[in-house]
Each structure stands twice: as C-alpha cells, then as structure tokens.
Amino acid sequence: MNWKSTLGRIVRFGLVGVVNTAVYYGLYLLFKLALPYLAAHVLAFCLAMIGSYFLSCYFTFRTRPTWKKFLLFPLSNATNFVISTAGLYLLVGWFGMNQQIAPLVAAAAAIPLTFVVAQFVLIDRSVEVERELKP
C-alpha cells in the first residue's frame, strides 16, 4: 500500500471517528439521564460501534461488509473499549473529572490503536496484494 492510500485511510478514519464520537457522546448523554454513567457508556459504545462498522466498511476502508467482518469488528474496538472504559473510570472515579467531559478525553487515547486493528480486521489481504502488484 502506498503512502497516499494510507494517508487517505487515516483521514477518512478520522472523519468516521468524529461522527462515531458524536453519536457515542449524544447517546451517552441521553442514556445517562436514566442510567449510571458506566452503563450509559457501555450501551452508547455498543450502538455507536454498529454505525462505525458500516462507515468504516463503506467510507474508510472501501470494503464490502460481511457477517464475518461484522462479527470480528468488535475485536477491533476491544482496545478502544478497554482504554476508554478504564480511562473513564480513572478520570471520574480517581481524578474527579466531570462525567460529561471524561469520555471524550478517554476516547482520544485509544484512536491510534483502533485504526491499526480496524484496518487489520476489515481489509481483505488478498485484494490488497493484488492492488499492489498491478503496475
């Protein structure tokens, strides 16, 4: 893969991340009206991840969604989930950060690893090799 292609994916990943974060954050604030903050976080995260999967397939990595990729996609977000959940817990519970701000700060720490793992899960390696071999 050439650097322009990689840079394009990174930019598209960033745009999808902004949309995904906005969806997550809106749902988090909505769910927090009726649920404890960690439960609101988990529910909002799961729902936003479904939307993120389709945006990642169609827009970021330009690949066809499949059930296999859909079922594997949560693995690409496992790092994001662990870092953002632990970060949220630490920021709110230990450092007393505002519950409305803490999820945004915690989510920012997980972005680079999420890109690497999402790319690994969603990109068909045989298609990538074929593209690279074409003159």
mmCIF file of N, CA, C and O in Angstrom, residues 17-105:
data_model
loop_
_atom_site.group_PDB
_atom_site.id
_atom_site.type_symbol
_atom_site.label_atom_id
_atom_site.label_comp_id
_atom_site.label_asym_id
_atom_site.label_seq_id
_atom_site.Cartn_x
_atom_site.Cartn_y
_atom_site.Cartn_z
ATOM 1 N N GLY A 17 -14.296 8.684 12.846
ATOM 2 C CA GLY A 17 -14.122 8.787 14.291
ATOM 3 C C GLY A 17 -14.859 9.970 14.893
ATOM 4 O O GLY A 17 -15.464 9.871 15.961
ATOM 5 N N VAL A 18 -14.830 11.100 14.187
ATOM 6 C CA VAL A 18 -15.559 12.283 14.657
ATOM 7 C C VAL A 18 -17.062 12.006 14.682
ATOM 8 O O VAL A 18 -17.740 12.299 15.672
ATOM 9 N N VAL A 19 -17.569 11.410 13.603
ATOM 10 C CA VAL A 19 -19.001 11.070 13.550
ATOM 11 C C VAL A 19 -19.334 10.058 14.638
ATOM 12 O O VAL A 19 -20.326 10.206 15.373
ATOM 13 N N ASN A 20 -18.518 9.018 14.747
ATOM 14 C CA ASN A 20 -18.750 7.980 15.749
ATOM 15 C C ASN A 20 -18.721 8.555 17.163
ATOM 16 O O ASN A 20 -19.554 8.210 18.007
ATOM 17 N N THR A 21 -17.774 9.433 17.423
ATOM 18 C CA THR A 21 -17.675 10.052 18.748
ATOM 19 C C THR A 21 -18.901 10.910 19.040
ATOM 20 O O THR A 21 -19.431 10.886 20.157
ATOM 21 N N ALA A 22 -19.365 11.647 18.045
ATOM 22 C CA ALA A 22 -20.565 12.472 18.227
ATOM 23 C C ALA A 22 -21.791 11.601 18.525
ATOM 24 O O ALA A 22 -22.587 11.919 19.420
ATOM 25 N N VAL A 23 -21.929 10.497 17.782
ATOM 26 C CA VAL A 23 -23.043 9.575 18.030
ATOM 27 C C VAL A 23 -22.923 8.973 19.428
ATOM 28 O O VAL A 23 -23.884 8.965 20.206
ATOM 29 N N TYR A 24 -21.734 8.470 19.743
ATOM 30 C CA TYR A 24 -21.500 7.895 21.069
ATOM 31 C C TYR A 24 -21.822 8.908 22.168
ATOM 32 O O TYR A 24 -22.537 8.613 23.129
ATOM 33 N N TYR A 25 -21.301 10.101 22.026
ATOM 34 C CA TYR A 25 -21.443 11.110 23.082
ATOM 35 C C TYR A 25 -22.899 11.532 23.251
ATOM 36 O O TYR A 25 -23.389 11.664 24.378
ATOM 37 N N GLY A 26 -23.606 11.708 22.132
ATOM 38 C CA GLY A 26 -25.030 12.040 22.212
ATOM 39 C C GLY A 26 -25.824 10.946 22.906
ATOM 40 O O GLY A 26 -26.664 11.218 23.776
ATOM 41 N N LEU A 27 -25.542 9.696 22.532
ATOM 42 C CA LEU A 27 -26.223 8.568 23.179
ATOM 43 C C LEU A 27 -25.829 8.453 24.652
ATOM 44 O O LEU A 27 -26.674 8.186 25.515
ATOM 45 N N TYR A 28 -24.555 8.663 24.947
ATOM 46 C CA TYR A 28 -24.084 8.614 26.335
ATOM 47 C C TYR A 28 -24.845 9.623 27.204
ATOM 48 O O TYR A 28 -25.351 9.284 28.270
ATOM 49 N N LEU A 29 -24.930 10.856 26.722
ATOM 50 C CA LEU A 29 -25.637 11.880 27.495
ATOM 51 C C LEU A 29 -27.118 11.545 27.650
ATOM 52 O O LEU A 29 -27.697 11.748 28.720
ATOM 53 N N LEU A 30 -27.720 11.017 26.594
ATOM 54 C CA LEU A 30 -29.124 10.625 26.650
ATOM 55 C C LEU A 30 -29.336 9.482 27.647
ATOM 56 O O LEU A 30 -30.212 9.559 28.518
ATOM 57 N N PHE A 31 -28.531 8.434 27.537
ATOM 58 C CA PHE A 31 -28.679 7.274 28.418
ATOM 59 C C PHE A 31 -28.334 7.609 29.868
ATOM 60 O O PHE A 31 -28.868 7.015 30.794
ATOM 61 N N LYS A 32 -27.427 8.570 30.057
ATOM 62 C CA LYS A 32 -27.021 8.948 31.404
ATOM 63 C C LYS A 32 -28.176 9.593 32.179
ATOM 64 O O LYS A 32 -28.172 9.614 33.406
ATOM 65 N N LEU A 33 -29.194 10.054 31.466
ATOM 66 C CA LEU A 33 -30.375 10.600 32.131
ATOM 67 C C LEU A 33 -31.115 9.527 32.930
ATOM 68 O O LEU A 33 -31.797 9.832 33.905
ATOM 69 N N ALA A 34 -30.993 8.263 32.502
ATOM 70 C CA ALA A 34 -31.732 7.174 33.154
ATOM 71 C C ALA A 34 -30.840 6.080 33.725
ATOM 72 O O ALA A 34 -31.324 5.219 34.449
ATOM 73 N N LEU A 35 -29.537 6.105 33.380
ATOM 74 C CA LEU A 35 -28.635 5.020 33.780
ATOM 75 C C LEU A 35 -27.407 5.580 34.489
ATOM 76 O O LEU A 35 -27.031 6.731 34.258
ATOM 77 N N PRO A 36 -26.721 4.761 35.291
ATOM 78 C CA PRO A 36 -25.421 5.180 35.831
ATOM 79 C C PRO A 36 -24.432 5.420 34.677
ATOM 80 O O PRO A 36 -24.576 4.834 33.598
ATOM 81 N N TYR A 37 -23.433 6.249 34.918
ATOM 82 C CA TYR A 37 -22.555 6.667 33.832
ATOM 83 C C TYR A 37 -21.836 5.513 33.138
ATOM 84 O O TYR A 37 -21.667 5.533 31.918
ATOM 85 N N LEU A 38 -21.401 4.478 33.848
ATOM 86 C CA LEU A 38 -20.720 3.358 33.180
ATOM 87 C C LEU A 38 -21.686 2.537 32.327
ATOM 88 O O LEU A 38 -21.324 2.095 31.233
ATOM 89 N N ALA A 39 -22.911 2.335 32.787
ATOM 90 C CA ALA A 39 -23.912 1.622 31.979
ATOM 91 C C ALA A 39 -24.250 2.438 30.738
ATOM 92 O O ALA A 39 -24.380 1.885 29.636
ATOM 93 N N ALA A 40 -24.383 3.741 30.885
ATOM 94 C CA ALA A 40 -24.646 4.619 29.737
ATOM 95 C C ALA A 40 -23.499 4.524 28.738
ATOM 96 O O ALA A 40 -23.715 4.487 27.518
ATOM 97 N N HIS A 41 -22.282 4.470 29.247
ATOM 98 C CA HIS A 41 -21.088 4.355 28.400
ATOM 99 C C HIS A 41 -21.115 3.064 27.587
ATOM 100 O O HIS A 41 -20.911 3.071 26.373
ATOM 101 N N VAL A 42 -21.372 1.942 28.242
ATOM 102 C CA VAL A 42 -21.356 0.641 27.560
ATOM 103 C C VAL A 42 -22.437 0.579 26.485
ATOM 104 O O VAL A 42 -22.169 0.165 25.347
ATOM 105 N N LEU A 43 -23.651 0.987 26.801
ATOM 106 C CA LEU A 43 -24.741 0.942 25.838
ATOM 107 C C LEU A 43 -24.476 1.876 24.659
ATOM 108 O O LEU A 43 -24.637 1.489 23.490
ATOM 109 N N ALA A 44 -24.053 3.091 24.930
ATOM 110 C CA ALA A 44 -23.759 4.046 23.865
ATOM 111 C C ALA A 44 -22.605 3.548 23.000
ATOM 112 O O ALA A 44 -22.630 3.678 21.765
ATOM 113 N N PHE A 45 -21.600 2.971 23.614
ATOM 114 C CA PHE A 45 -20.445 2.449 22.887
ATOM 115 C C PHE A 45 -20.869 1.346 21.918
ATOM 116 O O PHE A 45 -20.463 1.338 20.751
ATOM 117 N N CYS A 46 -21.681 0.417 22.387
ATOM 118 C CA CYS A 46 -22.119 -0.705 21.543
ATOM 119 C C CYS A 46 -22.951 -0.217 20.351
ATOM 120 O O CYS A 46 -22.737 -0.669 19.222
ATOM 121 N N LEU A 47 -23.867 0.681 20.589
ATOM 122 C CA LEU A 47 -24.701 1.189 19.496
ATOM 123 C C LEU A 47 -23.885 2.017 18.491
ATOM 124 O O LEU A 47 -24.060 1.882 17.281
ATOM 125 N N ALA A 48 -22.988 2.835 18.991
ATOM 126 C CA ALA A 48 -22.147 3.636 18.095
ATOM 127 C C ALA A 48 -21.213 2.738 17.281
ATOM 128 O O ALA A 48 -20.907 3.037 16.121
ATOM 129 N N MET A 49 -20.787 1.623 17.856
ATOM 130 C CA MET A 49 -19.887 0.710 17.163
ATOM 131 C C MET A 49 -20.558 0.097 15.930
ATOM 132 O O MET A 49 -19.909 -0.121 14.910
ATOM 133 N N ILE A 50 -21.851 -0.166 16.003
ATOM 134 C CA ILE A 50 -22.563 -0.716 14.842
ATOM 135 C C ILE A 50 -22.525 0.278 13.691
ATOM 136 O O ILE A 50 -22.205 -0.084 12.558
ATOM 137 N N GLY A 51 -22.818 1.525 13.976
ATOM 138 C CA GLY A 51 -22.735 2.556 12.934
ATOM 139 C C GLY A 51 -21.316 2.722 12.421
ATOM 140 O O GLY A 51 -21.089 2.888 11.220
ATOM 141 N N SER A 52 -20.363 2.662 13.318
ATOM 142 C CA SER A 52 -18.957 2.794 12.944
ATOM 143 C C SER A 52 -18.519 1.676 12.009
ATOM 144 O O SER A 52 -17.717 1.892 11.091
ATOM 145 N N TYR A 53 -19.037 0.483 12.215
ATOM 146 C CA TYR A 53 -18.688 -0.644 11.342
ATOM 147 C C TYR A 53 -19.056 -0.335 9.896
ATOM 148 O O TYR A 53 -18.228 -0.493 8.986
ATOM 149 N N PHE A 54 -20.287 0.105 9.686
ATOM 150 C CA PHE A 54 -20.727 0.362 8.315
ATOM 151 C C PHE A 54 -20.002 1.557 7.697
ATOM 152 O O PHE A 54 -19.624 1.515 6.523
ATOM 153 N N LEU A 55 -19.765 2.603 8.464
ATOM 154 C CA LEU A 55 -18.994 3.731 7.949
ATOM 155 C C LEU A 55 -17.559 3.319 7.638
ATOM 156 O O LEU A 55 -16.985 3.742 6.635
ATOM 157 N N SER A 56 -16.990 2.489 8.494
ATOM 158 C CA SER A 56 -15.617 2.019 8.266
ATOM 159 C C SER A 56 -15.523 1.173 7.001
ATOM 160 O O SER A 56 -14.567 1.306 6.235
ATOM 161 N N CYS A 57 -16.510 0.304 6.802
ATOM 162 C CA CYS A 57 -16.500 -0.527 5.595
ATOM 163 C C CYS A 57 -16.658 0.328 4.339
ATOM 164 O O CYS A 57 -15.835 0.260 3.420
ATOM 165 N N TYR A 58 -17.719 1.096 4.285
ATOM 166 C CA TYR A 58 -18.062 1.815 3.051
ATOM 167 C C TYR A 58 -17.178 3.030 2.787
ATOM 168 O O TYR A 58 -16.814 3.303 1.648
ATOM 169 N N PHE A 59 -16.836 3.768 3.830
ATOM 170 C CA PHE A 59 -16.148 5.042 3.630
ATOM 171 C C PHE A 59 -14.648 4.949 3.890
ATOM 172 O O PHE A 59 -13.845 5.342 3.054
ATOM 173 N N THR A 60 -14.262 4.418 5.041
ATOM 174 C CA THR A 60 -12.847 4.430 5.412
ATOM 175 C C THR A 60 -12.018 3.444 4.603
ATOM 176 O O THR A 60 -11.027 3.814 3.976
ATOM 177 N N PHE A 61 -12.418 2.170 4.627
ATOM 178 C CA PHE A 61 -11.603 1.130 4.020
ATOM 179 C C PHE A 61 -12.136 0.655 2.674
ATOM 180 O O PHE A 61 -11.503 -0.165 2.014
ATOM 181 N N ARG A 62 -13.312 1.153 2.292
ATOM 182 C CA ARG A 62 -13.922 0.844 0.997
ATOM 183 C C ARG A 62 -13.921 -0.654 0.706
ATOM 184 O O ARG A 62 -13.379 -1.118 -0.296
ATOM 185 N N THR A 63 -14.534 -1.357 1.621
ATOM 186 C CA THR A 63 -14.626 -2.807 1.527
ATOM 187 C C THR A 63 -16.078 -3.220 1.740
ATOM 188 O O THR A 63 -16.847 -2.481 2.346
ATOM 189 N N ARG A 64 -16.418 -4.367 1.229
ATOM 190 C CA ARG A 64 -17.791 -4.863 1.345
ATOM 191 C C ARG A 64 -18.017 -5.423 2.752
ATOM 192 O O ARG A 64 -17.239 -6.232 3.241
ATOM 193 N N PRO A 65 -19.098 -4.985 3.412
ATOM 194 C CA PRO A 65 -19.397 -5.563 4.728
ATOM 195 C C PRO A 65 -19.812 -7.029 4.592
ATOM 196 O O PRO A 65 -20.473 -7.403 3.622
ATOM 197 N N THR A 66 -19.386 -7.827 5.521
ATOM 198 C CA THR A 66 -19.778 -9.236 5.568
ATOM 199 C C THR A 66 -20.116 -9.572 7.022
ATOM 200 O O THR A 66 -19.729 -8.847 7.944
ATOM 201 N N TRP A 67 -20.821 -10.664 7.205
ATOM 202 C CA TRP A 67 -21.122 -11.095 8.567
ATOM 203 C C TRP A 67 -19.842 -11.406 9.331
ATOM 204 O O TRP A 67 -19.724 -11.119 10.515
ATOM 205 N N LYS A 68 -18.878 -12.012 8.647
ATOM 206 C CA LYS A 68 -17.612 -12.345 9.313
ATOM 207 C C LYS A 68 -16.923 -11.079 9.825
ATOM 208 O O LYS A 68 -16.497 -11.017 10.980
ATOM 209 N N LYS A 69 -16.827 -10.073 8.958
ATOM 210 C CA LYS A 69 -16.200 -8.815 9.373
ATOM 211 C C LYS A 69 -17.012 -8.141 10.477
ATOM 212 O O LYS A 69 -16.445 -7.566 11.405
ATOM 213 N N PHE A 70 -18.343 -8.214 10.357
ATOM 214 C CA PHE A 70 -19.208 -7.608 11.376
ATOM 215 C C PHE A 70 -18.959 -8.259 12.733
ATOM 216 O O PHE A 70 -18.896 -7.573 13.752
ATOM 217 N N LEU A 71 -18.827 -9.579 12.729
ATOM 218 C CA LEU A 71 -18.594 -10.292 13.984
ATOM 219 C C LEU A 71 -17.178 -10.074 14.523
ATOM 220 O O LEU A 71 -16.959 -10.124 15.733
ATOM 221 N N LEU A 72 -16.217 -9.832 13.629
ATOM 222 C CA LEU A 72 -14.840 -9.566 14.058
ATOM 223 C C LEU A 72 -14.599 -8.098 14.424
ATOM 224 O O LEU A 72 -13.673 -7.789 15.174
ATOM 225 N N PHE A 73 -15.424 -7.203 13.884
ATOM 226 C CA PHE A 73 -15.216 -5.770 14.102
ATOM 227 C C PHE A 73 -15.150 -5.387 15.583
ATOM 228 O O PHE A 73 -14.320 -4.555 15.962
ATOM 229 N N PRO A 74 -15.989 -5.978 16.435
ATOM 230 C CA PRO A 74 -15.852 -5.622 17.862
ATOM 231 C C PRO A 74 -14.463 -5.895 18.421
ATOM 232 O O PRO A 74 -14.025 -5.207 19.348
ATOM 233 N N LEU A 75 -13.754 -6.868 17.849
ATOM 234 C CA LEU A 75 -12.381 -7.105 18.302
ATOM 235 C C LEU A 75 -11.507 -5.893 18.019
ATOM 236 O O LEU A 75 -10.594 -5.582 18.788
ATOM 237 N N SER A 76 -11.800 -5.218 16.895
ATOM 238 C CA SER A 76 -11.015 -4.032 16.567
ATOM 239 C C SER A 76 -11.291 -2.904 17.539
ATOM 240 O O SER A 76 -10.496 -1.984 17.674
ATOM 241 N N ASN A 77 -12.414 -2.967 18.198
ATOM 242 C CA ASN A 77 -12.758 -1.940 19.169
ATOM 243 C C ASN A 77 -12.484 -2.361 20.609
ATOM 244 O O ASN A 77 -12.734 -1.599 21.530
ATOM 245 N N ALA A 78 -12.007 -3.586 20.790
ATOM 246 C CA ALA A 78 -11.742 -4.059 22.155
ATOM 247 C C ALA A 78 -10.712 -3.177 22.859
ATOM 248 O O ALA A 78 -10.888 -2.809 24.024
ATOM 249 N N THR A 79 -9.663 -2.823 22.146
ATOM 250 C CA THR A 79 -8.649 -1.935 22.730
ATOM 251 C C THR A 79 -9.270 -0.591 23.068
ATOM 252 O O THR A 79 -9.064 -0.052 24.152
ATOM 253 N N ASN A 80 -10.048 -0.067 22.125
ATOM 254 C CA ASN A 80 -10.728 1.208 22.354
ATOM 255 C C ASN A 80 -11.619 1.112 23.587
ATOM 256 O O ASN A 80 -11.609 1.993 24.443
ATOM 257 N N PHE A 81 -12.380 0.027 23.671
ATOM 258 C CA PHE A 81 -13.304 -0.137 24.789
ATOM 259 C C PHE A 81 -12.569 -0.219 26.124
ATOM 260 O O PHE A 81 -12.944 0.443 27.090
ATOM 261 N N VAL A 82 -11.517 -1.021 26.170
ATOM 262 C CA VAL A 82 -10.764 -1.180 27.422
ATOM 263 C C VAL A 82 -10.122 0.147 27.837
ATOM 264 O O VAL A 82 -10.236 0.572 28.992
ATOM 265 N N ILE A 83 -9.475 0.808 26.891
ATOM 266 C CA ILE A 83 -8.804 2.076 27.221
ATOM 267 C C ILE A 83 -9.821 3.142 27.615
ATOM 268 O O ILE A 83 -9.653 3.844 28.609
ATOM 269 N N SER A 84 -10.901 3.265 26.834
ATOM 270 C CA SER A 84 -11.877 4.317 27.139
ATOM 271 C C SER A 84 -12.642 4.020 28.429
ATOM 272 O O SER A 84 -12.931 4.932 29.208
ATOM 273 N N THR A 85 -12.954 2.761 28.686
ATOM 274 C CA THR A 85 -13.672 2.418 29.918
ATOM 275 C C THR A 85 -12.778 2.610 31.143
ATOM 276 O O THR A 85 -13.189 3.222 32.135
ATOM 277 N N ALA A 86 -11.557 2.094 31.066
ATOM 278 C CA ALA A 86 -10.625 2.284 32.188
ATOM 279 C C ALA A 86 -10.311 3.766 32.369
ATOM 280 O O ALA A 86 -10.264 4.266 33.508
ATOM 281 N N GLY A 87 -10.119 4.457 31.251
ATOM 282 C CA GLY A 87 -9.852 5.892 31.327
ATOM 283 C C GLY A 87 -11.012 6.654 31.940
ATOM 284 O O GLY A 87 -10.820 7.543 32.783
ATOM 285 N N LEU A 88 -12.231 6.312 31.535
ATOM 286 C CA LEU A 88 -13.412 6.962 32.096
ATOM 287 C C LEU A 88 -13.495 6.717 33.598
ATOM 288 O O LEU A 88 -13.721 7.638 34.387
ATOM 289 N N TYR A 89 -13.284 5.477 33.990
ATOM 290 C CA TYR A 89 -13.326 5.127 35.413
ATOM 291 C C TYR A 89 -12.268 5.910 36.202
ATOM 292 O O TYR A 89 -12.546 6.472 37.260
ATOM 293 N N LEU A 90 -11.054 5.931 35.676
ATOM 294 C CA LEU A 90 -9.975 6.641 36.368
ATOM 295 C C LEU A 90 -10.217 8.148 36.410
ATOM 296 O O LEU A 90 -10.040 8.783 37.457
ATOM 297 N N LEU A 91 -10.615 8.702 35.275
ATOM 298 C CA LEU A 91 -10.814 10.154 35.207
ATOM 299 C C LEU A 91 -11.938 10.617 36.127
ATOM 300 O O LEU A 91 -11.815 11.643 36.799
ATOM 301 N N VAL A 92 -13.037 9.864 36.159
ATOM 302 C CA VAL A 92 -14.167 10.255 37.010
ATOM 303 C C VAL A 92 -13.937 9.813 38.452
ATOM 304 O O VAL A 92 -14.050 10.624 39.383
ATOM 305 N N GLY A 93 -13.631 8.528 38.629
ATOM 306 C CA GLY A 93 -13.535 7.965 39.974
ATOM 307 C C GLY A 93 -12.321 8.417 40.772
ATOM 308 O O GLY A 93 -12.416 8.657 41.974
ATOM 309 N N TRP A 94 -11.189 8.524 40.131
ATOM 310 C CA TRP A 94 -9.956 8.850 40.847
ATOM 311 C C TRP A 94 -9.584 10.327 40.773
ATOM 312 O O TRP A 94 -9.034 10.884 41.703
ATOM 313 N N PHE A 95 -9.834 10.929 39.602
ATOM 314 C CA PHE A 95 -9.404 12.314 39.422
ATOM 315 C C PHE A 95 -10.547 13.324 39.503
ATOM 316 O O PHE A 95 -10.318 14.519 39.383
ATOM 317 N N GLY A 96 -11.781 12.822 39.666
ATOM 318 C CA GLY A 96 -12.924 13.713 39.850
ATOM 319 C C GLY A 96 -13.296 14.539 38.632
ATOM 320 O O GLY A 96 -13.929 15.585 38.760
ATOM 321 N N MET A 97 -12.908 14.070 37.445
ATOM 322 C CA MET A 97 -13.240 14.826 36.233
ATOM 323 C C MET A 97 -14.748 14.785 35.983
ATOM 324 O O MET A 97 -15.419 13.827 36.336
ATOM 325 N N ASN A 98 -15.249 15.799 35.378
ATOM 326 C CA ASN A 98 -16.665 15.911 35.025
ATOM 327 C C ASN A 98 -17.085 14.718 34.162
ATOM 328 O O ASN A 98 -16.394 14.370 33.202
ATOM 329 N N GLN A 99 -18.227 14.099 34.494
ATOM 330 C CA GLN A 99 -18.708 12.917 33.777
ATOM 331 C C GLN A 99 -19.084 13.220 32.326
ATOM 332 O O GLN A 99 -19.153 12.304 31.508
ATOM 333 N N GLN A 100 -19.332 14.466 31.992
ATOM 334 C CA GLN A 100 -19.660 14.824 30.610
ATOM 335 C C GLN A 100 -18.399 15.001 29.756
ATOM 336 O O GLN A 100 -18.441 14.828 28.548
ATOM 337 N N ILE A 101 -17.292 15.341 30.352
ATOM 338 C CA ILE A 101 -16.041 15.593 29.627
ATOM 339 C C ILE A 101 -15.150 14.351 29.580
ATOM 340 O O ILE A 101 -14.481 14.073 28.583
ATOM 341 N N ALA A 102 -15.142 13.584 30.647
ATOM 342 C CA ALA A 102 -14.236 12.435 30.778
ATOM 343 C C ALA A 102 -14.306 11.439 29.624
ATOM 344 O O ALA A 102 -13.251 10.963 29.172
ATOM 345 N N PRO A 103 -15.488 11.099 29.071
ATOM 346 C CA PRO A 103 -15.489 10.116 27.985
ATOM 347 C C PRO A 103 -14.766 10.602 26.730
ATOM 348 O O PRO A 103 -14.174 9.809 26.004
ATOM 349 N N LEU A 104 -14.785 11.894 26.487
ATOM 350 C CA LEU A 104 -14.084 12.441 25.313
ATOM 351 C C LEU A 104 -12.572 12.342 25.492
ATOM 352 O O LEU A 104 -11.849 11.980 24.564
ATOM 353 N N VAL A 105 -12.110 12.637 26.679
ATOM 354 C CA VAL A 105 -10.677 12.562 26.974
ATOM 355 C C VAL A 105 -10.205 11.103 26.902
ATOM 356 O O VAL A 105 -9.172 10.800 26.292
#
